[in-house]
Amino acid sequence: MKVVLIGPPASGKGTQAQLLEKYLNLKHISTGDLFRKIMKEDTALGKEVKKYMDKAMLVPDDLTIKVLKQELEQIGNNNFILDGYPRTLNQAKNLSKYIGIDKYIDLDVGLDNIKNRIENRRICQRCGQIYNKLIDNIDDEICKKCGDKLVKRKDDKQDIVVSRYKEFEKLTKPVIKYYKDLGILKTIDGEGSVQKVFENIKQYIEEGK
Ligand code: AMP
């Protein structure tokens, strides 16, 4: 099974992908996580990626397409969930050239809700597990999965999230329209509880299996 999850920043893509990873035994591929790892490396590629990540801008398509393709080749192009890719029409068209996706899902969440979520989002600095301070009982700021420290993402700031949302509207909404016009994308309301959203995703995934 190959699944693509699209949605604005902090729409719950990462959280839902982590749940799907366990449920369907899929490899969770987050281009955001890949880039966060790459930018820590003292390499030309790391420095290049950092330039964009520091400004909370999308990494250019040629580089993103290359990094994703390498990652997919490493896992044998099989059984994965793509979180945060494609984010541009160019990325979407390139992906369909070399791989067939079984399910395309768009998580629909409005900007007010997103602003609220990023205030409370924490991630584990080691394993990337995502938490919400309001629901996950993490007063000790320690990851329940691996015991490492929880941190706020550098790009989880109100002004940054608004500009990332605008970028989403300009560059990623056309991707949603593209898949919708092809009749292959399901929009799921992402504003309910984590469990409710997950139930809806599971139901859609089970359809026509
Ligand atoms: P995320 O963790 O998905 O919110 O992504 C964090 C950051 O990684 C984004 O703001 C971009 O700078 C970069 N990034 C992740 N996925 C992509 C993509 N598909 N295309 C371009 N840049 C990306």
PDB file of C-alpha atoms in Angstrom, residues 17-200:
ATOM      1  CA  ALA A  17       1.189   9.119   9.440  1.00  0.00           C
ATOM      2  CA  GLN A  18       2.731   7.785  12.666  1.00  0.00           C
ATOM      3  CA  LEU A  19      -0.570   6.034  13.474  1.00  0.00           C
ATOM      4  CA  LEU A  20      -0.896   4.620   9.956  1.00  0.00           C
ATOM      5  CA  GLU A  21       2.689   3.448  10.043  1.00  0.00           C
ATOM      6  CA  LYS A  22       1.864   1.195  12.990  1.00  0.00           C
ATOM      7  CA  TYR A  23      -1.585   0.168  11.765  1.00  0.00           C
ATOM      8  CA  LEU A  24      -0.593  -0.866   8.243  1.00  0.00           C
ATOM      9  CA  ASN A  25       3.098  -1.524   8.798  1.00  0.00           C
ATOM     10  CA  LEU A  26       4.046   1.155   6.290  1.00  0.00           C
ATOM     11  CA  LYS A  27       7.300   3.048   6.213  1.00  0.00           C
ATOM     12  CA  HIS A  28       6.613   6.651   7.244  1.00  0.00           C
ATOM     13  CA  ILE A  29       8.485   9.033   4.967  1.00  0.00           C
ATOM     14  CA  SER A  30       8.357  12.676   6.005  1.00  0.00           C
ATOM     15  CA  THR A  31      10.322  14.986   3.728  1.00  0.00           C
ATOM     16  CA  GLY A  32      10.346  17.502   6.621  1.00  0.00           C
ATOM     17  CA  ASP A  33      12.065  14.916   8.877  1.00  0.00           C
ATOM     18  CA  LEU A  34      14.472  13.981   6.075  1.00  0.00           C
ATOM     19  CA  PHE A  35      15.422  17.625   5.614  1.00  0.00           C
ATOM     20  CA  ARG A  36      15.756  18.249   9.383  1.00  0.00           C
ATOM     21  CA  LYS A  37      18.225  15.339   9.467  1.00  0.00           C
ATOM     22  CA  ILE A  38      20.124  16.455   6.350  1.00  0.00           C
ATOM     23  CA  MET A  39      20.510  20.053   7.558  1.00  0.00           C
ATOM     24  CA  LYS A  40      22.298  18.899  10.719  1.00  0.00           C
ATOM     25  CA  GLU A  41      25.006  17.291   8.574  1.00  0.00           C
ATOM     26  CA  ASP A  42      28.117  19.313   7.815  1.00  0.00           C
ATOM     27  CA  THR A  43      27.824  18.834   4.046  1.00  0.00           C
ATOM     28  CA  ALA A  44      27.153  21.064   1.048  1.00  0.00           C
ATOM     29  CA  LEU A  45      23.677  19.549   0.796  1.00  0.00           C
ATOM     30  CA  GLY A  46      23.071  20.159   4.518  1.00  0.00           C
ATOM     31  CA  LYS A  47      24.043  23.817   4.169  1.00  0.00           C
ATOM     32  CA  GLU A  48      21.884  24.259   1.083  1.00  0.00           C
ATOM     33  CA  VAL A  49      18.822  22.738   2.773  1.00  0.00           C
ATOM     34  CA  LYS A  50      19.405  24.824   5.918  1.00  0.00           C
ATOM     35  CA  LYS A  51      19.188  28.042   3.883  1.00  0.00           C
ATOM     36  CA  TYR A  52      15.548  27.306   3.063  1.00  0.00           C
ATOM     37  CA  MET A  53      14.518  25.602   6.308  1.00  0.00           C
ATOM     38  CA  ASP A  54      15.803  28.552   8.353  1.00  0.00           C
ATOM     39  CA  LYS A  55      13.507  30.833   6.398  1.00  0.00           C
ATOM     40  CA  ALA A  56      10.644  28.312   6.609  1.00  0.00           C
ATOM     41  CA  MET A  57      10.527  28.249   2.819  1.00  0.00           C
ATOM     42  CA  LEU A  58      10.003  25.214   0.629  1.00  0.00           C
ATOM     43  CA  VAL A  59      13.213  23.532  -0.460  1.00  0.00           C
ATOM     44  CA  PRO A  60      13.532  23.834  -4.274  1.00  0.00           C
ATOM     45  CA  ASP A  61      11.860  21.136  -6.336  1.00  0.00           C
ATOM     46  CA  ASP A  62      14.965  19.697  -8.020  1.00  0.00           C
ATOM     47  CA  LEU A  63      16.594  19.009  -4.662  1.00  0.00           C
ATOM     48  CA  THR A  64      13.411  17.750  -2.993  1.00  0.00           C
ATOM     49  CA  ILE A  65      12.587  15.442  -5.878  1.00  0.00           C
ATOM     50  CA  LYS A  66      16.103  13.972  -5.755  1.00  0.00           C
ATOM     51  CA  VAL A  67      16.102  13.416  -1.976  1.00  0.00           C
ATOM     52  CA  LEU A  68      12.687  11.753  -2.063  1.00  0.00           C
ATOM     53  CA  LYS A  69      13.568   9.540  -5.013  1.00  0.00           C
ATOM     54  CA  GLN A  70      16.699   8.290  -3.245  1.00  0.00           C
ATOM     55  CA  GLU A  71      14.719   7.514  -0.087  1.00  0.00           C
ATOM     56  CA  LEU A  72      12.061   5.604  -2.027  1.00  0.00           C
ATOM     57  CA  GLU A  73      14.713   3.619  -3.876  1.00  0.00           C
ATOM     58  CA  GLN A  74      16.307   2.688  -0.562  1.00  0.00           C
ATOM     59  CA  ILE A  75      13.073   1.143   0.696  1.00  0.00           C
ATOM     60  CA  GLY A  76      12.409  -0.570  -2.638  1.00  0.00           C
ATOM     61  CA  ASN A  77       9.514   1.774  -3.545  1.00  0.00           C
ATOM     62  CA  ASN A  78       7.115  -0.349  -1.551  1.00  0.00           C
ATOM     63  CA  ASN A  79       4.588   0.129   1.272  1.00  0.00           C
ATOM     64  CA  PHE A  80       5.009   3.660   2.461  1.00  0.00           C
ATOM     65  CA  ILE A  81       3.159   6.710   3.593  1.00  0.00           C
ATOM     66  CA  LEU A  82       4.369  10.026   2.244  1.00  0.00           C
ATOM     67  CA  ASP A  83       3.926  12.864   4.710  1.00  0.00           C
ATOM     68  CA  GLY A  84       4.453  16.354   3.295  1.00  0.00           C
ATOM     69  CA  TYR A  85       5.175  15.339  -0.281  1.00  0.00           C
ATOM     70  CA  PRO A  86       4.204  16.405  -2.929  1.00  0.00           C
ATOM     71  CA  ARG A  87       3.850  20.076  -2.040  1.00  0.00           C
ATOM     72  CA  THR A  88       4.081  21.541  -5.547  1.00  0.00           C
ATOM     73  CA  LEU A  89       2.566  20.597  -8.916  1.00  0.00           C
ATOM     74  CA  ASN A  90       6.008  19.875 -10.240  1.00  0.00           C
ATOM     75  CA  GLN A  91       6.656  17.378  -7.410  1.00  0.00           C
ATOM     76  CA  ALA A  92       3.240  15.775  -7.966  1.00  0.00           C
ATOM     77  CA  LYS A  93       3.752  15.308 -11.696  1.00  0.00           C
ATOM     78  CA  ASN A  94       7.247  13.941 -11.177  1.00  0.00           C
ATOM     79  CA  LEU A  95       6.041  11.419  -8.587  1.00  0.00           C
ATOM     80  CA  SER A  96       3.378  10.011 -10.878  1.00  0.00           C
ATOM     81  CA  LYS A  97       6.013   9.424 -13.542  1.00  0.00           C
ATOM     82  CA  TYR A  98       7.752   6.705 -11.576  1.00  0.00           C
ATOM     83  CA  ILE A  99       5.357   5.369  -8.961  1.00  0.00           C
ATOM     84  CA  GLY A 100       1.698   4.394  -8.594  1.00  0.00           C
ATOM     85  CA  ILE A 101       0.021   5.656  -5.420  1.00  0.00           C
ATOM     86  CA  ASP A 102      -2.963   3.751  -3.981  1.00  0.00           C
ATOM     87  CA  LYS A 103      -4.534   6.477  -1.813  1.00  0.00           C
ATOM     88  CA  TYR A 104      -4.278  10.249  -1.826  1.00  0.00           C
ATOM     89  CA  ILE A 105      -5.585  11.979   1.299  1.00  0.00           C
ATOM     90  CA  ASP A 106      -5.950  15.674   2.007  1.00  0.00           C
ATOM     91  CA  LEU A 107      -6.346  16.753   5.642  1.00  0.00           C
ATOM     92  CA  ASP A 108      -8.507  19.850   5.799  1.00  0.00           C
ATOM     93  CA  VAL A 109      -7.773  22.218   8.714  1.00  0.00           C
ATOM     94  CA  GLY A 110      -8.370  25.985   8.905  1.00  0.00           C
ATOM     95  CA  LEU A 111      -5.791  28.594   9.854  1.00  0.00           C
ATOM     96  CA  ASP A 112      -7.275  29.410  13.308  1.00  0.00           C
ATOM     97  CA  ASN A 113      -7.052  25.805  14.313  1.00  0.00           C
ATOM     98  CA  ILE A 114      -3.503  25.555  12.976  1.00  0.00           C
ATOM     99  CA  LYS A 115      -2.374  28.595  14.981  1.00  0.00           C
ATOM    100  CA  ASN A 116      -3.722  26.984  18.110  1.00  0.00           C
ATOM    101  CA  ARG A 117      -2.015  23.669  17.395  1.00  0.00           C
ATOM    102  CA  ILE A 118       1.458  25.037  16.781  1.00  0.00           C
ATOM    103  CA  GLU A 119       1.398  26.795  20.154  1.00  0.00           C
ATOM    104  CA  ASN A 120       1.067  23.395  21.808  1.00  0.00           C
ATOM    105  CA  ARG A 121       3.025  21.130  19.478  1.00  0.00           C
ATOM    106  CA  ARG A 122       6.168  19.462  20.811  1.00  0.00           C
ATOM    107  CA  ILE A 123       8.359  16.908  19.058  1.00  0.00           C
ATOM    108  CA  CYS A 124      10.954  14.501  20.391  1.00  0.00           C
ATOM    109  CA  GLN A 125      14.391  15.710  19.419  1.00  0.00           C
ATOM    110  CA  ARG A 126      15.555  12.130  18.927  1.00  0.00           C
ATOM    111  CA  CYS A 127      12.743   9.992  17.478  1.00  0.00           C
ATOM    112  CA  GLY A 128      10.442  12.714  16.082  1.00  0.00           C
ATOM    113  CA  GLN A 129       7.337  11.534  17.979  1.00  0.00           C
ATOM    114  CA  ILE A 130       4.749  14.345  17.925  1.00  0.00           C
ATOM    115  CA  TYR A 131       2.788  15.526  20.977  1.00  0.00           C
ATOM    116  CA  ASN A 132       0.183  18.149  21.804  1.00  0.00           C
ATOM    117  CA  LYS A 133       0.593  19.722  25.262  1.00  0.00           C
ATOM    118  CA  LEU A 134      -3.164  20.033  25.711  1.00  0.00           C
ATOM    119  CA  ILE A 135      -3.957  16.371  25.213  1.00  0.00           C
ATOM    120  CA  ASP A 136      -0.867  14.276  25.764  1.00  0.00           C
ATOM    121  CA  ASN A 137       0.056  14.891  29.411  1.00  0.00           C
ATOM    122  CA  ILE A 138       3.675  15.827  28.791  1.00  0.00           C
ATOM    123  CA  ASP A 139       4.358  18.268  31.643  1.00  0.00           C
ATOM    124  CA  ASP A 140       7.764  16.641  32.128  1.00  0.00           C
ATOM    125  CA  GLU A 141       8.599  17.423  28.449  1.00  0.00           C
ATOM    126  CA  ILE A 142       9.981  13.889  28.045  1.00  0.00           C
ATOM    127  CA  CYS A 143       9.200  11.551  25.126  1.00  0.00           C
ATOM    128  CA  LYS A 144       7.032   8.624  26.225  1.00  0.00           C
ATOM    129  CA  LYS A 145       8.469   6.520  23.415  1.00  0.00           C
ATOM    130  CA  CYS A 146      12.248   6.945  23.759  1.00  0.00           C
ATOM    131  CA  GLY A 147      12.761   9.060  26.896  1.00  0.00           C
ATOM    132  CA  ASP A 148      14.547  11.944  25.171  1.00  0.00           C
ATOM    133  CA  LYS A 149      13.713  15.621  25.481  1.00  0.00           C
ATOM    134  CA  LEU A 150      10.695  17.207  23.790  1.00  0.00           C
ATOM    135  CA  VAL A 151      11.283  20.477  21.960  1.00  0.00           C
ATOM    136  CA  LYS A 152       9.294  23.093  20.088  1.00  0.00           C
ATOM    137  CA  ARG A 153      10.033  23.125  16.363  1.00  0.00           C
ATOM    138  CA  LYS A 154      11.890  26.263  15.307  1.00  0.00           C
ATOM    139  CA  ASP A 155       9.262  26.975  12.652  1.00  0.00           C
ATOM    140  CA  ASP A 156       6.344  26.624  15.102  1.00  0.00           C
ATOM    141  CA  LYS A 157       5.885  30.357  15.575  1.00  0.00           C
ATOM    142  CA  GLN A 158       2.726  32.331  14.794  1.00  0.00           C
ATOM    143  CA  ASP A 159       4.210  34.622  12.123  1.00  0.00           C
ATOM    144  CA  ILE A 160       6.067  31.744  10.471  1.00  0.00           C
ATOM    145  CA  VAL A 161       3.028  29.511  10.390  1.00  0.00           C
ATOM    146  CA  VAL A 162       0.998  32.236   8.678  1.00  0.00           C
ATOM    147  CA  SER A 163       3.609  32.582   5.939  1.00  0.00           C
ATOM    148  CA  ARG A 164       3.851  28.792   5.603  1.00  0.00           C
ATOM    149  CA  TYR A 165       0.081  28.661   5.294  1.00  0.00           C
ATOM    150  CA  LYS A 166       0.156  31.278   2.535  1.00  0.00           C
ATOM    151  CA  GLU A 167       2.805  29.223   0.765  1.00  0.00           C
ATOM    152  CA  PHE A 168       0.533  26.183   1.149  1.00  0.00           C
ATOM    153  CA  GLU A 169      -2.340  28.105  -0.435  1.00  0.00           C
ATOM    154  CA  LYS A 170      -0.211  29.275  -3.327  1.00  0.00           C
ATOM    155  CA  LEU A 171       1.801  26.132  -4.098  1.00  0.00           C
ATOM    156  CA  THR A 172       0.078  23.115  -2.540  1.00  0.00           C
ATOM    157  CA  LYS A 173      -3.601  23.907  -3.090  1.00  0.00           C
ATOM    158  CA  PRO A 174      -3.038  23.500  -6.849  1.00  0.00           C
ATOM    159  CA  VAL A 175      -1.757  19.978  -6.096  1.00  0.00           C
ATOM    160  CA  ILE A 176      -4.980  19.200  -4.242  1.00  0.00           C
ATOM    161  CA  LYS A 177      -7.000  20.553  -7.169  1.00  0.00           C
ATOM    162  CA  TYR A 178      -4.898  18.519  -9.616  1.00  0.00           C
ATOM    163  CA  TYR A 179      -5.599  15.236  -7.789  1.00  0.00           C
ATOM    164  CA  LYS A 180      -9.246  16.210  -7.237  1.00  0.00           C
ATOM    165  CA  ASP A 181      -9.747  16.852 -10.943  1.00  0.00           C
ATOM    166  CA  LEU A 182      -8.308  13.425 -11.602  1.00  0.00           C
ATOM    167  CA  GLY A 183     -10.856  12.048  -9.110  1.00  0.00           C
ATOM    168  CA  ILE A 184      -8.235  10.329  -6.966  1.00  0.00           C
ATOM    169  CA  LEU A 185      -8.091  12.431  -3.807  1.00  0.00           C
ATOM    170  CA  LYS A 186     -10.169  12.161  -0.660  1.00  0.00           C
ATOM    171  CA  THR A 187     -10.528  15.226   1.577  1.00  0.00           C
ATOM    172  CA  ILE A 188     -10.868  14.348   5.242  1.00  0.00           C
ATOM    173  CA  ASP A 189     -11.915  16.821   7.928  1.00  0.00           C
ATOM    174  CA  GLY A 190      -8.785  17.173  10.055  1.00  0.00           C
ATOM    175  CA  GLU A 191     -10.307  19.288  12.823  1.00  0.00           C
ATOM    176  CA  GLY A 192     -11.750  16.462  14.944  1.00  0.00           C
ATOM    177  CA  SER A 193      -9.885  14.520  17.627  1.00  0.00           C
ATOM    178  CA  VAL A 194      -6.790  12.577  16.568  1.00  0.00           C
ATOM    179  CA  GLN A 195      -8.723   9.318  16.994  1.00  0.00           C
ATOM    180  CA  LYS A 196     -11.751  10.512  15.012  1.00  0.00           C
ATOM    181  CA  VAL A 197      -9.578  11.700  12.113  1.00  0.00           C
ATOM    182  CA  PHE A 198      -7.702   8.399  12.205  1.00  0.00           C
ATOM    183  CA  GLU A 199     -10.982   6.431  12.093  1.00  0.00           C
ATOM    184  CA  ASN A 200     -12.012   8.367   8.969  1.00  0.00           C
TER     185      ASN A 200
END
